[in-house]
Short mmCIF file of C-alpha atoms in Angstrom, two decimals:
data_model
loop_
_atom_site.label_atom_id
_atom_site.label_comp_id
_atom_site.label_asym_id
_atom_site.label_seq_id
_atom_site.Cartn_x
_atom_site.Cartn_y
_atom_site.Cartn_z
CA UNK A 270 19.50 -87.51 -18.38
CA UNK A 271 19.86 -86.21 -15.03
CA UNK A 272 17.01 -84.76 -12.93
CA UNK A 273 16.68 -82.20 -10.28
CA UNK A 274 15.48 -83.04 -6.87
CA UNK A 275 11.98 -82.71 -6.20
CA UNK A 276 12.08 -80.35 -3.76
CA UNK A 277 14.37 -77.98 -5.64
CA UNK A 278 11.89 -77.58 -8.46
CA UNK A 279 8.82 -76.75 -6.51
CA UNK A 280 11.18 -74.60 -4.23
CA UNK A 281 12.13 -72.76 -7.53
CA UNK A 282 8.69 -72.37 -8.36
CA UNK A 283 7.29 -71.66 -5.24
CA UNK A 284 9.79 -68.30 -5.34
CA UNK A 285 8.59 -67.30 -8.94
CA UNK A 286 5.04 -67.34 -7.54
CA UNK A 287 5.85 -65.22 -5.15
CA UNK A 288 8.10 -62.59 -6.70
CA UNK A 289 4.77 -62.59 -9.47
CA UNK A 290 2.50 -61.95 -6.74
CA UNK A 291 5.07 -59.13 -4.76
CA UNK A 292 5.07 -57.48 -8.30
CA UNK A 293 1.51 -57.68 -8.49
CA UNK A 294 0.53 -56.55 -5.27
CA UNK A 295 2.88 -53.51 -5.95
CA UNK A 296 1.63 -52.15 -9.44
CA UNK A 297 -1.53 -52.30 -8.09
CA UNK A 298 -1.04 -50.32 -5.17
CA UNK A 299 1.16 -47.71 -7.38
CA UNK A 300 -2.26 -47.60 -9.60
CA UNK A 301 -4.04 -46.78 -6.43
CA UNK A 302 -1.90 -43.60 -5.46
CA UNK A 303 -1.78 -42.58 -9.25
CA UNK A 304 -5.71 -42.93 -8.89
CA UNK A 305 -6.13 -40.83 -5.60
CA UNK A 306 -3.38 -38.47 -6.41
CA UNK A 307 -5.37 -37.59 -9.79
CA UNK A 308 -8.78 -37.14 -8.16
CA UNK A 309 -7.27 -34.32 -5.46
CA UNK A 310 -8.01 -30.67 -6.02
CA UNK A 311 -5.56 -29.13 -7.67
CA UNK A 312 -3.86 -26.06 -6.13
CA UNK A 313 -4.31 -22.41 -7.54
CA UNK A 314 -0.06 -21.82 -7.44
CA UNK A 315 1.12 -24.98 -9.03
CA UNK A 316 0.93 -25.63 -12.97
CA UNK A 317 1.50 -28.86 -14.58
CA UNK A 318 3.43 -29.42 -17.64
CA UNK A 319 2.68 -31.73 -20.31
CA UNK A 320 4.43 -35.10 -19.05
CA UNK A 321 2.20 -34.41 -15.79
CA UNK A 322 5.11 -32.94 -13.53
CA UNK A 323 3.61 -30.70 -10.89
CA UNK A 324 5.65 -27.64 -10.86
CA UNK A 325 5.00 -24.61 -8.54
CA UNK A 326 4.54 -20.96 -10.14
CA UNK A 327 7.03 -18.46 -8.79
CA UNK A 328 5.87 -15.36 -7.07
CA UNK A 329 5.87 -12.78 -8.94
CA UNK A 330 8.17 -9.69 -7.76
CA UNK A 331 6.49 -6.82 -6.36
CA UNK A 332 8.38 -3.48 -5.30
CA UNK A 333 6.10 -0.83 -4.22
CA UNK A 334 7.16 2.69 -3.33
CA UNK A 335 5.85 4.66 0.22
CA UNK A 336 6.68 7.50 2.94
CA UNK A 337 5.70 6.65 6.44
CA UNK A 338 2.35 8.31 7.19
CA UNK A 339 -1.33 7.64 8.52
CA UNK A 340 -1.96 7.41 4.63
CA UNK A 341 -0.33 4.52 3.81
CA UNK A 342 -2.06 2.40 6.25
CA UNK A 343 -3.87 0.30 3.60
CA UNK A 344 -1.01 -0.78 2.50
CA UNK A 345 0.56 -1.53 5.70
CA UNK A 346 -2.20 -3.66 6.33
CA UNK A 347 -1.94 -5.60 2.67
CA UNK A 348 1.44 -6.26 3.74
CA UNK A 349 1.42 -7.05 7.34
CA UNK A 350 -1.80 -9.68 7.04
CA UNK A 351 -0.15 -11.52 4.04
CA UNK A 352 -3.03 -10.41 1.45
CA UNK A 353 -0.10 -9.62 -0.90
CA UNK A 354 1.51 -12.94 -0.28
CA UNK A 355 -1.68 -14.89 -0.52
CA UNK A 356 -2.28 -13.09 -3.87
CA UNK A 357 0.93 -14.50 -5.51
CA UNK A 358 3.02 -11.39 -4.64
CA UNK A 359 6.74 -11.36 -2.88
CA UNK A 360 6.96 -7.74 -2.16
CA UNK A 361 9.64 -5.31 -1.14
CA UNK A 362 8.63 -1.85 0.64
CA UNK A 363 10.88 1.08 -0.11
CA UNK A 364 10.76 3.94 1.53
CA UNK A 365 10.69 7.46 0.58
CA UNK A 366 11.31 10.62 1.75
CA UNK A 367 8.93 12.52 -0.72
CA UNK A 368 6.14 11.80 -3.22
CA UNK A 369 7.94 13.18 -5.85
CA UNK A 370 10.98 11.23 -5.58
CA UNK A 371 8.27 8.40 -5.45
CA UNK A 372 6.83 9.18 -8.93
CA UNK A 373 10.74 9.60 -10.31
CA UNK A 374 11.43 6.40 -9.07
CA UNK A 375 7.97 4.68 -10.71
CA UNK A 376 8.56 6.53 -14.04
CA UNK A 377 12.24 5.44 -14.15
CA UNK A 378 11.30 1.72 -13.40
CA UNK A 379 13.41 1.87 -10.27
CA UNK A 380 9.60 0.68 -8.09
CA UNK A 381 6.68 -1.67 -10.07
CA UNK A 382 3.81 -0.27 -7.90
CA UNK A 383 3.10 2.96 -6.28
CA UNK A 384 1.94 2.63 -2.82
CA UNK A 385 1.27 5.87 -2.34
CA UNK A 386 1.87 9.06 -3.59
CA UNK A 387 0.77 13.04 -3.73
CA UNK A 388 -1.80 13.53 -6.65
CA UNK A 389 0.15 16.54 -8.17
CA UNK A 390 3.77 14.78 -8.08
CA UNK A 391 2.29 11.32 -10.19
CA UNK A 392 0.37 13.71 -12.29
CA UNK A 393 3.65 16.14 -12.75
CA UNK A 394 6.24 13.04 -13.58
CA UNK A 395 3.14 11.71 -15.89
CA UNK A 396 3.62 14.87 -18.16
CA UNK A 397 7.05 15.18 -17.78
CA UNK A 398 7.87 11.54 -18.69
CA UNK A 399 4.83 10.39 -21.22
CA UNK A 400 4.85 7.67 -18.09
CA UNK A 401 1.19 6.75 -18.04
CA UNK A 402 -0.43 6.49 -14.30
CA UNK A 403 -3.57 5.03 -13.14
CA UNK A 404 -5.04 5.94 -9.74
CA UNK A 405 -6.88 2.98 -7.93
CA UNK A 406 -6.99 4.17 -4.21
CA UNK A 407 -7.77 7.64 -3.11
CA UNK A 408 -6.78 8.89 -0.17
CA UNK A 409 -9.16 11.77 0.86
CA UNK A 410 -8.66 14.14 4.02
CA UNK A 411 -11.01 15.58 5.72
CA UNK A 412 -12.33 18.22 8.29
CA UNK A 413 -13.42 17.03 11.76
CA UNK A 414 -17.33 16.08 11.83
CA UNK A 415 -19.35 14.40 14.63
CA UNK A 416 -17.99 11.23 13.01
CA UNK A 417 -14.46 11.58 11.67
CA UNK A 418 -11.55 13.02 13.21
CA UNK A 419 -9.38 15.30 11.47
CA UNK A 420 -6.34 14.04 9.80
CA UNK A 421 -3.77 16.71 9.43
CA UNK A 422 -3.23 19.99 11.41
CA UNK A 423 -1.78 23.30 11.22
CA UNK A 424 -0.13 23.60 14.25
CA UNK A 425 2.04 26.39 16.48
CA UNK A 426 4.16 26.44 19.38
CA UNK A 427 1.97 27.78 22.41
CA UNK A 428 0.90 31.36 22.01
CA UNK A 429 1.26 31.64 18.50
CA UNK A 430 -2.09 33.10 16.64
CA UNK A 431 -2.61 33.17 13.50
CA UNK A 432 -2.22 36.73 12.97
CA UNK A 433 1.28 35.86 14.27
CA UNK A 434 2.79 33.50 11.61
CA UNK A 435 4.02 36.26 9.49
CA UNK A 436 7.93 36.54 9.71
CA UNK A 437 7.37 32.54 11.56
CA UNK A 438 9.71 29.30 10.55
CA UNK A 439 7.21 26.69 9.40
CA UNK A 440 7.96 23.07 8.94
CA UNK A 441 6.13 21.70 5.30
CA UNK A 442 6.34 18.19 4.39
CA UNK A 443 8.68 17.30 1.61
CA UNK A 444 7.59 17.43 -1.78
CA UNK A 445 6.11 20.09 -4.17
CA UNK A 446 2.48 18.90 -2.82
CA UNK A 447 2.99 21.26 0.35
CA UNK A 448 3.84 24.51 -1.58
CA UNK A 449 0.91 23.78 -3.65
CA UNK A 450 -1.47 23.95 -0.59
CA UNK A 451 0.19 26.50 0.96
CA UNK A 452 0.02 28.47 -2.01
CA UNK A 453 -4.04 27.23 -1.77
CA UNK A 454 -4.51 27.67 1.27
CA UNK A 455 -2.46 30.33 3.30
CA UNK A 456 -4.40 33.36 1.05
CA UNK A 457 -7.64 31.93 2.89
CA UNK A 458 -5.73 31.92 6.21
CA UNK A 459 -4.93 36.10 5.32
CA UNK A 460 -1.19 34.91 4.90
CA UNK A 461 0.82 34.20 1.85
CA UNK A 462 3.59 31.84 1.04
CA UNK A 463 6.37 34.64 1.01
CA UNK A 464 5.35 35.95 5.17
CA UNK A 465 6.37 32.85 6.13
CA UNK A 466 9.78 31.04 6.01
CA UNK A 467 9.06 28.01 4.34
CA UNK A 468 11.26 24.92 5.51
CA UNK A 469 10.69 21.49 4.30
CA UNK A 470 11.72 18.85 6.80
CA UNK A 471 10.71 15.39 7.22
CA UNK A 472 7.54 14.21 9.69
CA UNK A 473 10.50 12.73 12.23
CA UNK A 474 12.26 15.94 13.02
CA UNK A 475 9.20 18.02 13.50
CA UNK A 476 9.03 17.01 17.00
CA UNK A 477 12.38 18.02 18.18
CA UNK A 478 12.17 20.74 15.89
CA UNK A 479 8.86 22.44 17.36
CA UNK A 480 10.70 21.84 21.27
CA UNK A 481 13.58 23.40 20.16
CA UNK A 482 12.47 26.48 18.44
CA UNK A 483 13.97 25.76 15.09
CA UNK A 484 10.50 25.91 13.74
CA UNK A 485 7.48 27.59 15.08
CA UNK A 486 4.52 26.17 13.56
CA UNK A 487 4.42 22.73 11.36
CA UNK A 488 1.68 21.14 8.89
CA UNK A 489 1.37 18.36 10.53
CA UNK A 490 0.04 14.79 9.33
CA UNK A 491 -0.55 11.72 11.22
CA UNK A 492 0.13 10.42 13.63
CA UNK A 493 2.88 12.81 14.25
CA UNK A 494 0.29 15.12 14.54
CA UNK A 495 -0.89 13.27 17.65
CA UNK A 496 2.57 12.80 19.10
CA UNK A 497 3.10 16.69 19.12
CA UNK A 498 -0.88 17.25 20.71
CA UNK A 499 0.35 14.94 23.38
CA UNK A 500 3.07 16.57 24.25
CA UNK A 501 0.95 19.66 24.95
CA UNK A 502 3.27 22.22 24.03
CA UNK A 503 1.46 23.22 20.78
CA UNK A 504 -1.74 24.93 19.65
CA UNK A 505 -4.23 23.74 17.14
CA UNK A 506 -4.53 26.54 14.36
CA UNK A 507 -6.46 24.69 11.56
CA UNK A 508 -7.83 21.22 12.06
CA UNK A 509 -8.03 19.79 8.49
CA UNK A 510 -5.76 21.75 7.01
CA UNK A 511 -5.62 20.13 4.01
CA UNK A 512 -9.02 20.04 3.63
CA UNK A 513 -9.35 23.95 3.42
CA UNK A 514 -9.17 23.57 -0.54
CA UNK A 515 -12.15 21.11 -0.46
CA UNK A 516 -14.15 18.54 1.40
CA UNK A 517 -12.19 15.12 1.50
CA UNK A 518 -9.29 16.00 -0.57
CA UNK A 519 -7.76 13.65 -2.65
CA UNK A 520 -4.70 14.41 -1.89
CA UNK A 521 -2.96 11.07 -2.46
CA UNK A 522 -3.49 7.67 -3.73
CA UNK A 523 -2.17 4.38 -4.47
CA UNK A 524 -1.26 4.62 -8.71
CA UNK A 525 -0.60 1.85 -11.17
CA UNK A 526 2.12 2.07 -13.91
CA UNK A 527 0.26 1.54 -17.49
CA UNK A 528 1.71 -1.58 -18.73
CA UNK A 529 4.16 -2.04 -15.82
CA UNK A 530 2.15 -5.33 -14.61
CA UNK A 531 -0.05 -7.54 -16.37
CA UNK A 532 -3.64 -7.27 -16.24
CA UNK A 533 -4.34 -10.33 -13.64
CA UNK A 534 -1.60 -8.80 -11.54
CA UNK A 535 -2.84 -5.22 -11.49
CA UNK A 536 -6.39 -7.12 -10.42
CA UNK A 537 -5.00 -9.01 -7.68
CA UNK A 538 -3.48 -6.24 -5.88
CA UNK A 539 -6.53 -4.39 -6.30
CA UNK A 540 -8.17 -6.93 -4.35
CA UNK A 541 -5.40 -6.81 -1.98
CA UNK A 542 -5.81 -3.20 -1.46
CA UNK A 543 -9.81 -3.44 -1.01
CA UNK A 544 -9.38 -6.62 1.53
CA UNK A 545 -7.27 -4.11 3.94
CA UNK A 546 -9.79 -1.44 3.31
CA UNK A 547 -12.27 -4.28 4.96
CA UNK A 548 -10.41 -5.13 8.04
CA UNK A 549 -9.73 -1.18 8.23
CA UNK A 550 -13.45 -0.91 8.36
CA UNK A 551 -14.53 -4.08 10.27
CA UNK A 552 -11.46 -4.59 12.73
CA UNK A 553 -9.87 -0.76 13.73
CA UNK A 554 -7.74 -2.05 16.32
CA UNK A 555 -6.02 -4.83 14.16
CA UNK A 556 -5.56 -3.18 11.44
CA UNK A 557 -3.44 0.00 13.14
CA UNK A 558 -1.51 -2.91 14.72
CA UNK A 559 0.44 -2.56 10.81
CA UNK A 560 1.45 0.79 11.68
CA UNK A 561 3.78 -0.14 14.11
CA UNK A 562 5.39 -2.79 12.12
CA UNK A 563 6.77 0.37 9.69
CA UNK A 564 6.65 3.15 12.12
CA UNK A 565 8.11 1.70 15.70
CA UNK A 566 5.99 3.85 17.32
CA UNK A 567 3.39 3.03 20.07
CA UNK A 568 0.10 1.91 19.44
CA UNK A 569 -1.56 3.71 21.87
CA UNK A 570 -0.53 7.21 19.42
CA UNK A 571 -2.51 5.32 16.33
CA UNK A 572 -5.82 4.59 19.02
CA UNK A 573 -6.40 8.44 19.08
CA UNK A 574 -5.56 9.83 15.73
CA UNK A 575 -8.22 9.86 12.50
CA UNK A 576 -8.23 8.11 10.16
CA UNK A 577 -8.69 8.98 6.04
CA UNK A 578 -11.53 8.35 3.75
CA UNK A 579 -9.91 5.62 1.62
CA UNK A 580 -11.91 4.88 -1.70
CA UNK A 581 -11.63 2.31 -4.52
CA UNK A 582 -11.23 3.93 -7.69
CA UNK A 583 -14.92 2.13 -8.60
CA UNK A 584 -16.82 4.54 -6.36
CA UNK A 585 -18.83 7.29 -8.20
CA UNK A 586 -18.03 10.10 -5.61
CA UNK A 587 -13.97 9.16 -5.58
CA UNK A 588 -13.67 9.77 -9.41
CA UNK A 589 -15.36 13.22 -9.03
CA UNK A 590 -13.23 13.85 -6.31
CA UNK A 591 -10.04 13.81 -8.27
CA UNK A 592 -11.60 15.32 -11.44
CA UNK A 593 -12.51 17.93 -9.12
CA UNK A 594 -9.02 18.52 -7.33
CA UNK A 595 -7.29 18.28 -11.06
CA UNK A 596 -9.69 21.47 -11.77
CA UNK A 597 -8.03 23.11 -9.14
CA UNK A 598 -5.05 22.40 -9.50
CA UNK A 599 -5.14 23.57 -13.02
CA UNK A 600 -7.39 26.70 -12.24
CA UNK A 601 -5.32 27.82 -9.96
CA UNK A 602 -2.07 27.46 -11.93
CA UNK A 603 -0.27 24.65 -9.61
CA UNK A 604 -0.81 22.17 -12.17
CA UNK A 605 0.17 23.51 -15.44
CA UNK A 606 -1.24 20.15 -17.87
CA UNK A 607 -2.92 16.77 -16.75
CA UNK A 608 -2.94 13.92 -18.72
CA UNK A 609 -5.40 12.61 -20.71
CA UNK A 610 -6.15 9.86 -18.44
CA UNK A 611 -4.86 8.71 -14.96
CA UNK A 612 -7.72 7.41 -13.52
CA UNK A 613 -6.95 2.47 -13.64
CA UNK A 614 -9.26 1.12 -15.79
CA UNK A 615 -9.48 -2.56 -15.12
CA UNK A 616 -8.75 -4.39 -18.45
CA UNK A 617 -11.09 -7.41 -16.61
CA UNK A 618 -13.03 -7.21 -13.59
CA UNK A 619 -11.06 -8.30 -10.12
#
């Protein structure tokens, strides 16, 4: 029989102690990361299948209709400060020249959120398409007070009274929701719709439009309002125009779709929505910093103009607001049905 040299065998063995020991030494460490990795919070966005294989949970698409005015600030701010995004939203803004081609656009399934919209154009398309709505953000204008600015003007070019509109070019804001306060409000004012001629044109022409003469008077939101004060070649004829049918209007809102979004969804952006109203409240200057983002315009104009009464759709006084503009609007004829419901009811609590 022949033998191996000594020194080969306990080199041999030598090696398969070590590669034991290398393999030991490595499962063990592997437990200890398996161990740790367990024991670590486990983020809100990622789900976990069955075999234990992190996987992250898309965001879910958001496209949200809006015109470019002081009223959509809320969601300007949602948008600009990531509240959306840190709420599991990837959004897309589209913009709009009108409210009612808004509320087209939301009953058609073209948008999955309204961001905001006239009252009487979601309520009109709700009728007129069995779409169901749900308000949950009400956008109220008011009349000036020792603590709120007004928010939309009826203003001339210099010299022009009152008494003088009739026969005048006046510049409305697109949309049925300006012949229905003009048909509101211009009786109170001695005036009526027909002694005026009534041209709708969009907030960014009014400017040129007033300096020009093309148009002799405008109702006039924010901040465009302030741009044509500042120019100083207008009159102020009503301040709170809108407001003339009753305190703190609600003249728009931000609306759900019934059914377009799940529940959780619906609640998150509701959060969303009441988180800008916060930093609207607690931090002014910030928050108009979102206007520029969508407008281009200076920040100095947003400094000096007022601001609306925003309200959650949970607050007591902000449902009777819109019951009470509905009234009117059916009263006076400008709103021929309403639905049975469009005020959000959360299906859980946010």
């Amino acid at each position: 029989m022949e033998y191996l040299p000594t020194h080969f065998s306990m080199r041999r063995f030598f090696d398969a102690t070590m590669k034991r020991n290398k393999l030991f030494t490595g499962l063990s460490v592997i437990a200890v990361i398996i161990l740790v990795w367990a024991l670590l919070p486990k983020s809100p966005d990622t789900d976990y299948a069955d075999e234990g294989e992190p996987r992250t949970r898309p965001a879910t698409q958001l496209k949200i209709g809006y015109v470019t005015i002081a009223g959509a600030l809320p969601l300007f701010v949602a948008e600009k400060y990531g509240y959306f995004r840190e709420a599991g939203f990837e959004t897309e803004l589209v913009r709009f020249k009108s409210s009612n081609e808004i509320a087209i656009a939301a009953a058609t399934n073209k948008i999955d959120l309204v961001g905001i919209c006239a009252t009487n154009a979601v309520l009109d398309a709700a009728v007129a398409s069995s779409t169901r709505f749900g308000a949950f953000l009400l956008n109220g204008y008011t009349k000036p007070s020792e603590t709120e600015q007004a928010t939309d003007y009826l203003l001339a070019r210099k010299g022009i009274t009152l008494e003088q509109l009739k026969g005048k070019r006046i510049a409305f804001f697109p949309g049925s929701i300006s012949r229905v306060f003009a048909n509101l409000i211009f009786p109170r004012l001695g005036l009526a719709v027909e002694d005026v001629e009534y041209i709708e044109m969009s907030p960014p022409n009014w400017i040129s439009a007033m300096e020009t003469g093309v148009v002799d008077a405008v109702t006039a939101v924010e901040p465009f309002a302030q741009m044509l004060r500042d120019r100083g070649r207008v009159d102020v004829l009503v301040e709170g125009y809108y407001a003339q049918v009753m305190p703190n209007v609600p003249l728009s809102g931000a609306w759900f779709v019934a059914g377009r979004l799940p529940a959780d969804a619906e609640a998150r952006i509701y959060s969303a929505f009441g988180r800008a109203l916060d930093l609207i409240q607690s931090d002014r200057e910030r928050a108009l910093r979102a206007f520029s983002d969508f407008t281009k315009i200076s920040p100095d104009v947003y400094r000096r103009i007022g601001l609306n009464r925003w309200r959650l759709i949970e607050d007591d006084e902000a449902r009777e607001s819109i019951r009470r503009f509905v009234a009117i609007l059916l009263e006076s004829g400008e709103l021929r049905k309403a639905p049975a419901s469009y005020l959000w009811a959360p299906r859980y609590a946010p």
